[in-house]
CSV table of C-alpha atoms in Angstrom, one decimal:
chain,number,residue,atom,x,y,z
B,4,MET,CA,-115.2,179.8,-114.2
B,5,SER,CA,-115.9,182.0,-117.9
B,6,ILE,CA,-115.1,185.4,-118.5
B,7,LEU,CA,-117.2,188.4,-119.4
B,8,THR,CA,-116.7,191.8,-121.7
B,9,SER,CA,-118.9,194.4,-121.8
B,10,PRO,CA,-119.3,196.2,-124.3
B,11,ARG,CA,-117.2,199.3,-123.0
B,12,GLY,CA,-114.3,196.6,-122.3
B,13,LYS,CA,-114.5,195.8,-118.8
B,14,VAL,CA,-113.7,192.4,-118.0
B,15,GLU,CA,-115.4,190.1,-115.1
B,16,VAL,CA,-114.2,186.5,-114.3
B,17,ILE,CA,-117.0,184.5,-113.3
B,18,HIS,CA,-118.6,181.3,-111.5
B,19,CYS,CA,-122.2,179.9,-111.3
B,20,ARG,CA,-123.6,178.3,-107.5
B,21,ARG,CA,-126.6,177.6,-106.2
B,22,THR,CA,-128.7,180.7,-105.1
B,23,GLU,CA,-128.7,181.3,-101.3
B,24,SER,CA,-130.8,183.0,-98.4
B,25,HIS,CA,-128.4,185.6,-98.1
B,26,ASP,CA,-128.6,186.6,-101.6
B,27,ILE,CA,-132.0,188.3,-101.7
B,28,PHE,CA,-131.2,191.5,-101.0
B,29,CYS,CA,-129.1,192.4,-103.5
B,30,ILE,CA,-131.5,190.1,-105.9
B,31,LYS,CA,-133.6,192.9,-105.1
B,32,SER,CA,-131.5,195.8,-106.1
B,33,LEU,CA,-131.2,194.6,-109.6
B,34,ILE,CA,-135.0,194.5,-110.0
B,35,ARG,CA,-136.0,197.0,-112.4
B,36,LYS,CA,-139.6,198.3,-113.6
B,37,PHE,CA,-139.0,196.0,-116.6
B,38,THR,CA,-138.8,192.9,-114.5
B,39,GLN,CA,-141.8,193.5,-112.7
B,40,LYS,CA,-143.6,194.2,-116.1
B,41,LEU,CA,-141.7,190.7,-117.4
B,42,PHE,CA,-142.5,188.7,-114.5
B,43,GLY,CA,-144.7,190.5,-112.3
B,44,LYS,CA,-144.5,191.5,-108.7
B,45,LEU,CA,-142.8,188.9,-106.7
B,46,ASN,CA,-142.2,187.3,-103.8
B,47,ILE,CA,-138.8,186.6,-103.3
B,48,ILE,CA,-138.1,184.3,-100.2
B,49,TYR,CA,-141.4,182.5,-101.0
B,50,LEU,CA,-139.8,182.4,-104.7
B,51,LEU,CA,-136.5,181.0,-104.0
B,52,GLU,CA,-138.1,178.6,-101.1
B,53,LYS,CA,-140.1,176.9,-103.6
B,54,ALA,CA,-137.8,176.8,-106.8
B,55,ASN,CA,-136.9,173.3,-108.0
B,56,LEU,CA,-133.3,175.3,-109.5
B,57,ALA,CA,-132.2,179.0,-108.3
B,58,VAL,CA,-128.6,179.9,-109.9
B,59,THR,CA,-126.6,182.8,-109.4
B,60,LEU,CA,-123.5,184.3,-110.8
B,61,CYS,CA,-121.0,186.3,-109.1
B,62,ASN,CA,-117.7,187.7,-109.7
B,63,ASP,CA,-114.2,187.0,-108.7
B,64,LYS,CA,-114.9,189.1,-105.5
B,65,GLU,CA,-118.0,187.4,-104.7
B,66,GLU,CA,-120.4,190.1,-105.9
B,67,ILE,CA,-123.7,189.1,-107.8
B,68,MET,CA,-123.9,189.8,-111.3
B,69,ALA,CA,-127.1,187.8,-112.3
B,70,GLN,CA,-129.5,185.4,-110.5
B,71,ALA,CA,-132.4,183.4,-112.3
B,72,THR,CA,-135.1,181.0,-110.8
B,73,PHE,CA,-136.6,178.6,-112.4
B,74,MET,CA,-139.3,176.0,-111.5
B,75,ASP,CA,-141.7,173.0,-113.2
B,76,TYR,CA,-144.9,175.3,-114.1
B,77,PRO,CA,-145.6,178.4,-116.0
B,78,ASN,CA,-144.5,181.8,-114.5
B,79,TRP,CA,-148.2,183.4,-115.4
B,80,ASN,CA,-151.6,181.8,-114.6
B,81,VAL,CA,-151.9,180.4,-118.2
B,82,ALA,CA,-152.8,176.8,-116.7
B,83,LYS,CA,-153.2,174.7,-113.7
B,84,GLN,CA,-149.7,174.0,-112.1
B,85,ASP,CA,-150.7,170.4,-112.3
B,86,ASP,CA,-152.0,170.7,-115.9
B,87,TRP,CA,-149.7,172.7,-118.4
B,88,VAL,CA,-148.8,169.8,-120.5
B,89,SER,CA,-151.8,169.9,-122.6
B,90,VAL,CA,-152.2,173.8,-123.2
B,91,PHE,CA,-148.3,173.7,-124.4
B,92,ARG,CA,-148.8,170.7,-126.5
B,93,GLU,CA,-151.0,172.6,-128.9
B,94,LEU,CA,-148.8,175.2,-129.4
B,95,ASP,CA,-146.4,172.4,-131.1
B,96,ARG,CA,-147.5,168.6,-131.5
B,97,ASP,CA,-144.4,167.8,-132.0
B,98,LEU,CA,-142.8,169.9,-129.5
B,99,PRO,CA,-142.1,166.7,-126.8
B,100,CYS,CA,-142.3,168.8,-123.5
B,101,THR,CA,-143.3,166.7,-120.3
B,102,PRO,CA,-142.8,167.7,-116.4
B,103,LEU,CA,-139.6,165.9,-116.2
B,104,ASN,CA,-137.7,167.8,-119.4
B,105,THR,CA,-139.3,171.4,-118.9
B,106,LEU,CA,-138.8,174.1,-116.6
B,107,PHE,CA,-140.1,177.6,-116.6
B,108,MET,CA,-138.4,180.9,-115.7
B,109,HIS,CA,-139.7,182.6,-113.1
B,110,LEU,CA,-137.1,185.4,-112.9
B,111,PHE,CA,-133.9,186.7,-114.4
B,112,VAL,CA,-132.0,190.0,-113.1
B,113,ALA,CA,-129.0,191.0,-114.2
B,114,VAL,CA,-126.2,194.1,-114.2
B,115,ASP,CA,-127.0,195.8,-117.0
B,116,GLU,CA,-123.3,196.0,-118.1
B,117,TYR,CA,-123.0,192.1,-118.4
B,118,SER,CA,-126.8,190.8,-118.7
B,119,VAL,CA,-126.2,189.2,-122.3
B,120,GLY,CA,-123.2,187.5,-120.9
B,121,CYS,CA,-124.9,186.6,-117.6
B,122,CYS,CA,-127.8,185.4,-119.7
B,123,LYS,CA,-126.3,183.2,-121.7
B,124,GLU,CA,-124.1,181.7,-119.2
B,125,ILE,CA,-126.7,181.1,-116.5
B,126,ILE,CA,-128.7,178.9,-119.6
B,127,LYS,CA,-125.8,177.0,-120.5
B,128,THR,CA,-125.3,176.2,-116.5
B,129,VAL,CA,-129.0,175.3,-115.8
B,130,PHE,CA,-128.4,172.7,-119.0
B,131,LYS,CA,-125.1,171.2,-117.8
B,132,THR,CA,-126.4,170.9,-114.2
B,133,VAL,CA,-129.8,169.0,-115.1
B,134,PRO,CA,-129.3,166.5,-117.9
B,135,GLU,CA,-132.6,165.8,-118.3
B,136,LEU,CA,-133.5,169.3,-118.9
B,137,TYR,CA,-134.6,170.0,-123.1
B,138,PHE,CA,-136.8,173.0,-122.9
B,139,ILE,CA,-137.1,176.1,-120.6
B,140,PHE,CA,-140.4,178.2,-121.2
B,141,LEU,CA,-140.6,181.8,-120.2
B,142,ILE,CA,-144.4,183.2,-120.4
B,143,VAL,CA,-144.9,187.1,-120.7
B,144,PRO,CA,-147.4,189.5,-122.0
B,145,SER,CA,-148.4,189.8,-125.3
B,146,PHE,CA,-148.0,193.1,-125.2
B,147,MET,CA,-144.1,193.1,-123.7
B,148,SER,CA,-141.0,192.4,-125.7
B,149,LEU,CA,-138.4,190.7,-124.1
B,150,GLY,CA,-135.6,193.5,-124.4
B,151,SER,CA,-132.5,192.7,-126.1
B,152,THR,CA,-130.8,190.1,-123.3
B,153,LEU,CA,-133.3,186.9,-123.0
B,154,ILE,CA,-134.6,187.3,-126.8
B,155,THR,CA,-130.9,186.1,-127.3
B,156,VAL,CA,-131.4,182.5,-125.9
B,157,PHE,CA,-135.4,182.5,-126.3
B,158,GLU,CA,-137.3,182.5,-129.5
B,159,GLN,CA,-141.5,182.7,-129.4
B,160,VAL,CA,-143.6,179.8,-129.9
B,161,GLY,CA,-147.3,181.3,-130.1
B,162,SER,CA,-149.4,182.9,-127.6
B,163,VAL,CA,-151.7,181.3,-124.6
B,164,PRO,CA,-154.8,183.2,-123.6
B,165,CYS,CA,-155.0,183.8,-119.4
B,166,LEU,CA,-157.2,182.0,-117.1
B,167,ALA,CA,-158.0,184.4,-114.7
B,168,TYR,CA,-158.8,187.6,-117.1
B,169,SER,CA,-159.3,187.9,-120.9
B,170,GLU,CA,-155.4,189.2,-121.8
B,171,ASP,CA,-152.8,186.5,-124.2
B,172,PHE,CA,-149.5,185.6,-123.0
B,173,ALA,CA,-146.6,185.1,-125.3
B,174,VAL,CA,-144.8,181.7,-125.2
B,175,TYR,CA,-140.9,181.5,-125.4
B,176,ILE,CA,-138.8,178.6,-125.7
B,177,CYS,CA,-134.9,177.8,-124.9
B,178,HIS,CA,-134.0,174.5,-126.6
B,179,ARG,CA,-131.0,172.1,-125.1
B,180,GLU,CA,-129.3,171.5,-128.6
B,181,LYS,CA,-128.3,175.3,-129.0
B,182,HIS,CA,-126.5,175.9,-125.8
B,183,TYR,CA,-125.4,172.6,-124.4
B,184,PRO,CA,-126.2,169.7,-126.6
B,185,GLN,CA,-126.5,166.2,-126.5
B,186,LEU,CA,-123.4,164.2,-127.4
B,187,HIS,CA,-123.3,161.7,-130.6
B,188,ILE,CA,-122.4,158.7,-129.7
B,189,ARG,CA,-121.1,156.1,-132.2
B,190,ARG,CA,-118.7,153.0,-132.2
B,191,ALA,CA,-115.3,153.8,-131.6
B,192,ARG,CA,-112.6,154.0,-134.8
B,193,VAL,CA,-108.9,153.9,-134.8
B,194,GLU,CA,-108.1,157.2,-136.4
B,195,ASP,CA,-109.9,158.5,-132.7
B,196,HIS,CA,-106.8,157.8,-131.2
B,197,ASP,CA,-105.1,161.0,-132.1
B,198,ASP,CA,-108.5,162.8,-130.5
B,199,LEU,CA,-108.7,160.6,-127.6
B,200,MET,CA,-104.9,160.5,-126.5
B,201,PRO,CA,-104.5,163.8,-125.2
B,202,ILE,CA,-107.3,163.4,-122.9
B,203,PHE,CA,-105.9,160.2,-121.4
B,204,MET,CA,-102.4,161.8,-121.3
B,205,ARG,CA,-103.8,165.0,-119.5
B,206,PHE,CA,-104.7,162.8,-116.5
B,207,ASP,CA,-102.4,160.1,-116.0
B,208,SER,CA,-99.7,158.5,-118.1
B,209,VAL,CA,-99.7,154.8,-116.4
B,210,LEU,CA,-101.6,153.2,-119.4
B,211,LYS,CA,-99.4,155.0,-122.1
B,212,GLU,CA,-96.2,153.6,-119.6
B,213,THR,CA,-98.2,150.2,-119.3
B,214,TYR,CA,-99.0,149.2,-122.1
B,215,GLY,CA,-97.3,151.4,-125.1
B,216,GLU,CA,-98.0,154.1,-126.9
B,217,TYR,CA,-100.9,152.7,-129.1
B,218,PHE,CA,-102.5,151.2,-126.7
B,219,LEU,CA,-106.0,152.7,-127.4
B,220,ALA,CA,-105.5,152.0,-131.3
B,221,GLU,CA,-104.8,148.3,-130.4
B,222,LEU,CA,-108.0,148.3,-128.1
B,223,ILE,CA,-110.1,149.8,-130.7
B,224,GLU,CA,-108.6,146.9,-133.3
B,225,ALA,CA,-109.7,144.2,-130.9
B,226,GLN,CA,-113.5,144.7,-131.1
B,227,ASP,CA,-115.6,141.5,-131.1
B,228,GLU,CA,-119.3,140.7,-130.1
B,229,GLU,CA,-118.0,140.4,-126.3
B,230,ASN,CA,-116.1,143.8,-126.2
B,231,HIS,CA,-116.9,146.8,-127.9
B,232,ALA,CA,-115.1,150.4,-127.7
B,233,VAL,CA,-117.6,153.8,-128.8
B,234,VAL,CA,-116.8,157.4,-128.7
B,235,CYS,CA,-118.4,160.7,-128.0
B,236,GLU,CA,-118.2,163.6,-130.5
B,237,VAL,CA,-118.6,167.0,-130.8
B,238,GLU,CA,-118.6,168.7,-134.0
B,239,GLY,CA,-116.6,165.6,-135.8
B,240,VAL,CA,-114.1,165.6,-133.0
B,241,ALA,CA,-114.1,162.6,-130.6
B,242,VAL,CA,-113.9,164.0,-126.7
B,243,GLY,CA,-115.2,160.9,-124.7
B,244,PHE,CA,-114.1,157.1,-124.9
B,245,MET,CA,-115.8,153.7,-123.3
B,246,SER,CA,-115.0,150.3,-123.7
B,247,VAL,CA,-117.3,147.8,-122.5
B,248,CYS,CA,-117.4,144.3,-122.2
B,249,SER,CA,-119.7,141.2,-121.5
B,250,ARG,CA,-117.4,138.6,-120.1
B,251,VAL,CA,-117.9,139.0,-116.1
B,252,ASN,CA,-116.7,136.7,-113.4
B,253,MET,CA,-120.3,135.8,-111.8
B,254,THR,CA,-118.4,133.8,-109.4
B,255,LEU,CA,-116.0,136.1,-107.7
B,256,LEU,CA,-118.8,138.9,-108.2
B,257,HIS,CA,-121.2,136.5,-105.8
B,258,GLU,CA,-118.4,136.1,-103.3
B,259,CYS,CA,-117.2,139.5,-102.5
B,260,PHE,CA,-120.4,141.6,-102.8
B,261,ASN,CA,-124.3,141.2,-101.8
B,262,LEU,CA,-126.0,141.1,-105.4
B,263,GLY,CA,-129.2,139.3,-103.4
B,264,PRO,CA,-131.3,143.1,-104.2
B,265,PHE,CA,-130.4,142.5,-108.2
B,266,HIS,CA,-131.1,138.8,-108.2
B,267,GLY,CA,-127.5,138.2,-108.5
B,268,LEU,CA,-127.3,139.8,-111.9
B,269,CYS,CA,-128.5,136.9,-113.1
B,270,VAL,CA,-131.8,135.7,-114.8
B,271,PRO,CA,-133.8,133.8,-112.1
B,272,HIS,CA,-133.9,129.7,-112.8
B,273,PRO,CA,-135.8,127.1,-111.0
B,274,ASP,CA,-132.6,125.8,-109.2
B,275,ASP,CA,-131.7,129.0,-107.8
B,276,VAL,CA,-130.5,128.6,-103.8
B,277,LEU,CA,-131.8,131.8,-102.1
B,278,GLU,CA,-131.3,131.1,-98.7
B,279,PRO,CA,-129.3,128.5,-96.5
B,280,PRO,CA,-131.3,125.1,-95.9
B,281,GLN,CA,-133.3,124.5,-93.1
B,282,GLY,CA,-132.1,121.2,-92.0
B,283,LEU,CA,-128.6,122.5,-92.0
B,284,SER,CA,-126.4,125.4,-89.5
B,285,ILE,CA,-124.8,127.9,-91.4
B,286,HIS,CA,-122.2,127.3,-88.7
B,287,GLY,CA,-121.3,123.8,-89.4
B,288,SER,CA,-118.6,121.3,-87.3
B,289,GLN,CA,-115.3,121.5,-88.2
B,290,GLY,CA,-115.0,117.9,-89.3
B,291,THR,CA,-118.4,118.5,-91.8
B,292,GLU,CA,-117.2,119.6,-94.9
B,293,SER,CA,-118.0,119.9,-98.5
B,294,ARG,CA,-115.7,120.3,-101.3
B,295,THR,CA,-118.2,121.8,-103.8
B,296,HIS,CA,-120.4,123.9,-101.4
B,297,LYS,CA,-118.7,124.2,-97.9
B,298,THR,CA,-118.3,128.2,-98.7
B,299,TYR,CA,-122.1,128.6,-98.3
B,300,SER,CA,-123.4,126.2,-95.7
B,301,HIS,CA,-120.2,126.5,-93.2
B,302,ASP,CA,-118.5,128.9,-90.6
B,303,PHE,CA,-114.5,128.1,-90.9
B,304,THR,CA,-114.1,131.2,-88.3
B,305,GLU,CA,-111.3,130.8,-85.5
B,306,SER,CA,-113.5,129.8,-82.5
B,307,PRO,CA,-111.8,129.3,-79.1
B,308,GLU,CA,-112.3,125.6,-79.0
B,309,SER,CA,-111.3,124.8,-82.2
B,310,PRO,CA,-107.3,124.6,-83.2
B,311,GLU,CA,-106.4,127.2,-86.0
B,312,LEU,CA,-107.5,125.7,-89.4
B,313,VAL,CA,-105.2,127.8,-91.7
B,314,PRO,CA,-102.5,129.4,-90.6
B,315,PRO,CA,-101.6,133.3,-91.4
B,316,GLU,CA,-98.6,132.6,-93.7
B,317,VAL,CA,-100.7,130.0,-95.5
B,318,MET,CA,-103.9,132.1,-95.8
B,319,GLU,CA,-101.7,134.7,-97.3
B,320,LYS,CA,-100.4,132.1,-99.8
B,321,ILE,CA,-104.1,131.0,-100.6
B,322,GLN,CA,-105.1,134.2,-101.2
B,323,THR,CA,-102.2,135.3,-103.3
B,324,LYS,CA,-103.0,132.1,-105.3
B,325,VAL,CA,-106.8,133.3,-105.6
B,326,ILE,CA,-106.2,136.7,-106.7
B,327,GLU,CA,-103.9,134.8,-109.7
B,328,GLU,CA,-106.4,132.3,-110.6
B,329,PHE,CA,-109.1,135.1,-111.2
B,330,GLY,CA,-107.2,137.2,-113.0
B,331,LEU,CA,-107.1,140.1,-110.9
B,332,GLY,CA,-103.7,141.2,-111.2
B,333,GLU,CA,-102.8,144.9,-111.3
B,334,PRO,CA,-105.7,147.0,-112.7
B,335,LEU,CA,-105.5,148.8,-116.1
B,336,SER,CA,-104.2,152.1,-114.3
B,337,THR,CA,-102.8,151.9,-110.6
B,338,PHE,CA,-102.0,154.4,-108.1
B,339,GLY,CA,-100.2,155.0,-105.5
B,340,SER,CA,-101.0,157.5,-102.6
B,341,SER,CA,-99.0,160.6,-104.0
B,342,GLU,CA,-100.9,159.4,-107.4
B,343,ILE,CA,-104.0,159.3,-105.4
B,344,GLN,CA,-103.6,163.0,-104.7
B,345,GLU,CA,-102.7,164.2,-108.1
B,346,MET,CA,-105.5,162.2,-109.3
B,347,GLN,CA,-108.0,164.1,-107.2
B,348,LYS,CA,-106.4,167.8,-107.9
B,349,GLY,CA,-106.3,166.9,-111.7
B,350,PHE,CA,-109.8,165.0,-111.8
B,351,SER,CA,-111.7,168.6,-112.8
B,352,GLU,CA,-109.7,168.5,-116.2
B,353,VAL,CA,-110.8,165.1,-117.4
B,354,SER,CA,-112.8,161.8,-116.1
B,355,VAL,CA,-111.1,158.7,-116.3
B,356,THR,CA,-111.7,154.9,-114.6
B,357,ASP,CA,-110.1,152.1,-115.6
B,358,MET,CA,-111.8,149.0,-114.5
B,359,GLN,CA,-110.1,145.4,-113.3
B,360,ASP,CA,-110.4,142.8,-115.8
B,361,TYR,CA,-113.5,140.4,-114.2
B,362,SER,CA,-113.2,138.3,-117.3
B,363,SER,CA,-115.0,134.8,-116.9
B,364,SER,CA,-112.8,132.1,-116.2
B,365,GLU,CA,-113.3,128.2,-116.7
B,366,SER,CA,-112.4,127.2,-113.8
B,367,SER,CA,-114.0,129.1,-110.8
B,368,GLY,CA,-111.3,128.4,-108.6
B,369,LEU,CA,-113.5,128.2,-105.6
B,370,GLN,CA,-111.5,125.7,-103.8
B,371,PHE,CA,-108.5,128.0,-103.4
B,372,TRP,CA,-110.8,130.5,-101.4
B,373,PRO,CA,-109.7,130.9,-98.0
B,374,GLU,CA,-111.9,128.5,-95.5
B,375,GLU,CA,-112.7,131.5,-93.3
B,376,LEU,CA,-116.2,132.9,-94.6
B,377,SER,CA,-118.6,132.6,-92.0
B,378,HIS,CA,-122.1,133.5,-94.1
B,379,PHE,CA,-124.5,132.1,-96.5
B,380,ARG,CA,-123.7,132.7,-100.1
B,381,PRO,CA,-126.8,132.6,-102.6
B,382,ILE,CA,-126.4,130.3,-105.7
B,383,TYR,CA,-127.4,131.6,-108.6
B,384,ARG,CA,-128.2,129.2,-111.6
B,385,GLY,CA,-129.3,131.6,-114.5
B,386,ALA,CA,-127.2,133.0,-117.2
B,387,SER,CA,-125.8,136.4,-116.4
B,388,ILE,CA,-127.4,139.8,-117.9
B,389,VAL,CA,-124.5,142.3,-116.9
B,390,PHE,CA,-122.1,143.9,-118.6
B,391,CYS,CA,-118.9,146.1,-117.5
B,392,ILE,CA,-117.0,149.2,-118.3
B,393,GLN,CA,-113.7,148.1,-118.8
B,394,LEU,CA,-112.1,152.1,-119.6
B,395,PHE,CA,-113.9,155.3,-119.3
B,396,CYS,CA,-112.4,158.5,-120.4
B,397,ILE,CA,-114.2,162.1,-121.5
B,398,ASP,CA,-113.2,166.0,-121.6
B,399,GLU,CA,-114.4,167.9,-118.7
B,400,LYS,CA,-116.2,169.9,-120.5
B,401,TYR,CA,-118.7,167.7,-121.7
B,402,GLU,CA,-118.4,165.3,-118.7
B,403,ALA,CA,-122.0,166.5,-117.6
B,404,ARG,CA,-123.6,164.9,-120.8
B,405,SER,CA,-121.8,161.2,-119.2
B,406,LEU,CA,-125.4,159.2,-119.3
B,407,ASP,CA,-125.8,159.6,-123.0
B,408,PHE,CA,-122.9,156.6,-123.9
B,409,MET,CA,-125.5,154.2,-121.9
B,410,ASN,CA,-128.5,154.3,-124.5
B,411,PHE,CA,-125.7,153.3,-127.1
B,412,VAL,CA,-123.6,150.3,-125.1
B,413,PHE,CA,-127.0,149.1,-123.5
B,414,SER,CA,-128.1,148.6,-127.4
B,415,LEU,CA,-124.7,146.6,-128.0
B,416,PHE,CA,-125.8,144.3,-125.5
B,417,PRO,CA,-129.8,143.9,-126.0
B,418,ASP,CA,-129.8,140.6,-123.6
B,419,LYS,CA,-127.9,142.5,-120.6
B,420,ASP,CA,-130.2,144.3,-118.2
B,421,PHE,CA,-127.1,145.5,-115.8
B,422,CYS,CA,-124.0,147.7,-116.4
B,423,MET,CA,-121.4,147.6,-114.1
B,424,ILE,CA,-118.5,149.6,-112.7
B,425,SER,CA,-115.7,148.7,-110.5
B,426,LEU,CA,-113.3,151.5,-109.2
B,427,PRO,CA,-110.6,151.6,-106.6
B,428,HIS,CA,-111.6,152.6,-103.2
B,429,LEU,CA,-109.8,156.3,-103.2
B,430,THR,CA,-111.7,156.8,-106.4
B,431,PRO,CA,-113.6,160.1,-106.1
B,432,GLU,CA,-117.5,159.8,-107.6
B,433,PHE,CA,-117.6,161.6,-111.2
B,434,VAL,CA,-120.4,162.3,-112.8
B,435,LEU,CA,-121.2,158.8,-114.7
B,436,VAL,CA,-121.1,157.1,-111.5
B,437,GLN,CA,-123.4,159.0,-109.4
B,438,ASN,CA,-125.7,157.6,-111.4
B,439,PHE,CA,-125.1,154.2,-110.6
B,440,VAL,CA,-126.1,152.1,-107.4
B,441,LYS,CA,-123.1,151.6,-105.1
B,442,ILE,CA,-123.2,147.5,-104.2
B,443,VAL,CA,-122.7,146.7,-100.6
B,444,PRO,CA,-119.6,144.5,-100.1
B,445,PHE,CA,-119.7,141.1,-97.6
B,446,ASN,CA,-117.4,142.1,-94.5
B,447,ASN,CA,-115.0,139.4,-95.6
B,448,CYS,CA,-114.6,140.4,-99.3
B,449,SER,CA,-110.8,141.0,-100.0
B,450,LEU,CA,-111.2,143.4,-102.8
B,451,ASN,CA,-109.9,146.8,-103.3
B,452,HIS,CA,-112.4,148.0,-105.5
B,453,ASP,CA,-116.2,149.3,-105.3
B,454,LEU,CA,-118.8,148.1,-107.2
B,455,TYR,CA,-121.5,150.2,-109.0
B,456,VAL,CA,-124.4,148.9,-111.1
B,457,PHE,CA,-126.9,151.1,-113.2
B,458,HIS,CA,-130.3,148.9,-114.8
B,459,ARG,CA,-131.4,150.0,-118.4
B,460,ALA,CA,-134.8,150.8,-116.7
B,461,GLY,CA,-132.9,154.5,-115.5
B,462,LEU,CA,-132.8,155.5,-119.2
B,463,LEU,CA,-137.0,155.2,-119.0
B,464,LYS,CA,-137.9,158.8,-119.5
B,465,ILE,CA,-141.7,159.5,-119.4
């Protein structure tokens, strides 16, 4: 929510939402003759149906204060809808506009008294909602001025001729960096501790209570070739933090999650076993055991004809030993039922995720895994090509730009193609993880975490 103040001192509390069909009547009531001269005579129903993005600004009484509609082609007939890039590149060859990073404003209406504030709020919301968006264009007849409202966010870059008749149209542009800029990412420094701790503490104090008051400074100091800490900053102040590590327990991941679509997050190897041997049945006999690969080729599930192989109490002890063997103790931050409710309430203030340490161990501990697995597990011999996010936190005001971290952290691990993050089951999906792919666990997975994976190809922009 934001607060707008009119020139006469009147105050309105406003919020943005997607435009809905029942807004049409109010939108029409805000259209003036000047609006029609700027944007032409429009069919509002058709416009909203075809819009890529339509935003409505309301006050606390749900009265519509402003509305704007955006599409991915020009709002006047100055270029073909599917071939406008070449026309606009001629205006400025250094302007890297593409259909993926550009929108065109097709309509803007607002209550006159609050029009300037509403316009700036809508533009900021649009850039915040669409992280890939960098330019907003507005095309108007060359004899028209933008007026006192739109001129506050748009600047002219040139003019283009009309395709239908002999008239020029002025081209105006609005840049992201003036309203909701991309974050600057750099390596973390110990002096960032004072800027970052209030963000962590605003959400939860478990990390501080568990690891001490200066755990963040110690984590930053402990950086090496396999562990890195990075921050995002705004005007010299750190507003977000991410800790990444290249040591990943691949054995545990392959046991618990179906990573077949990603080739196990490993480099393909000639000795990979991707399918069960044709000569053997997955459901083996009780007497046939393989000390190394029995998990992959045998079914140790209870059957009516066979006695109980492992008593429940023994099974529980084995599972406990596995957890200890793999280093899967308490995560960096654990939440009880009451804490989870608090986490869900406070998540709008700051986005924080902490990850269990999937650090690889020299001893795989596979012999301690319960003998009840009934499904084949592929065997991947290639090198790991994944790193993990261990700790992540960002101020709520900038969380829409969380993906800005990814380019930098992938540059720290040039030989890795995947980034993964593990979250407790009840953790809400925050902005960063919405760009990841959730991995399907095996039906006997005992971990109480969800796994998400991101490929570096997701950063490519055409």
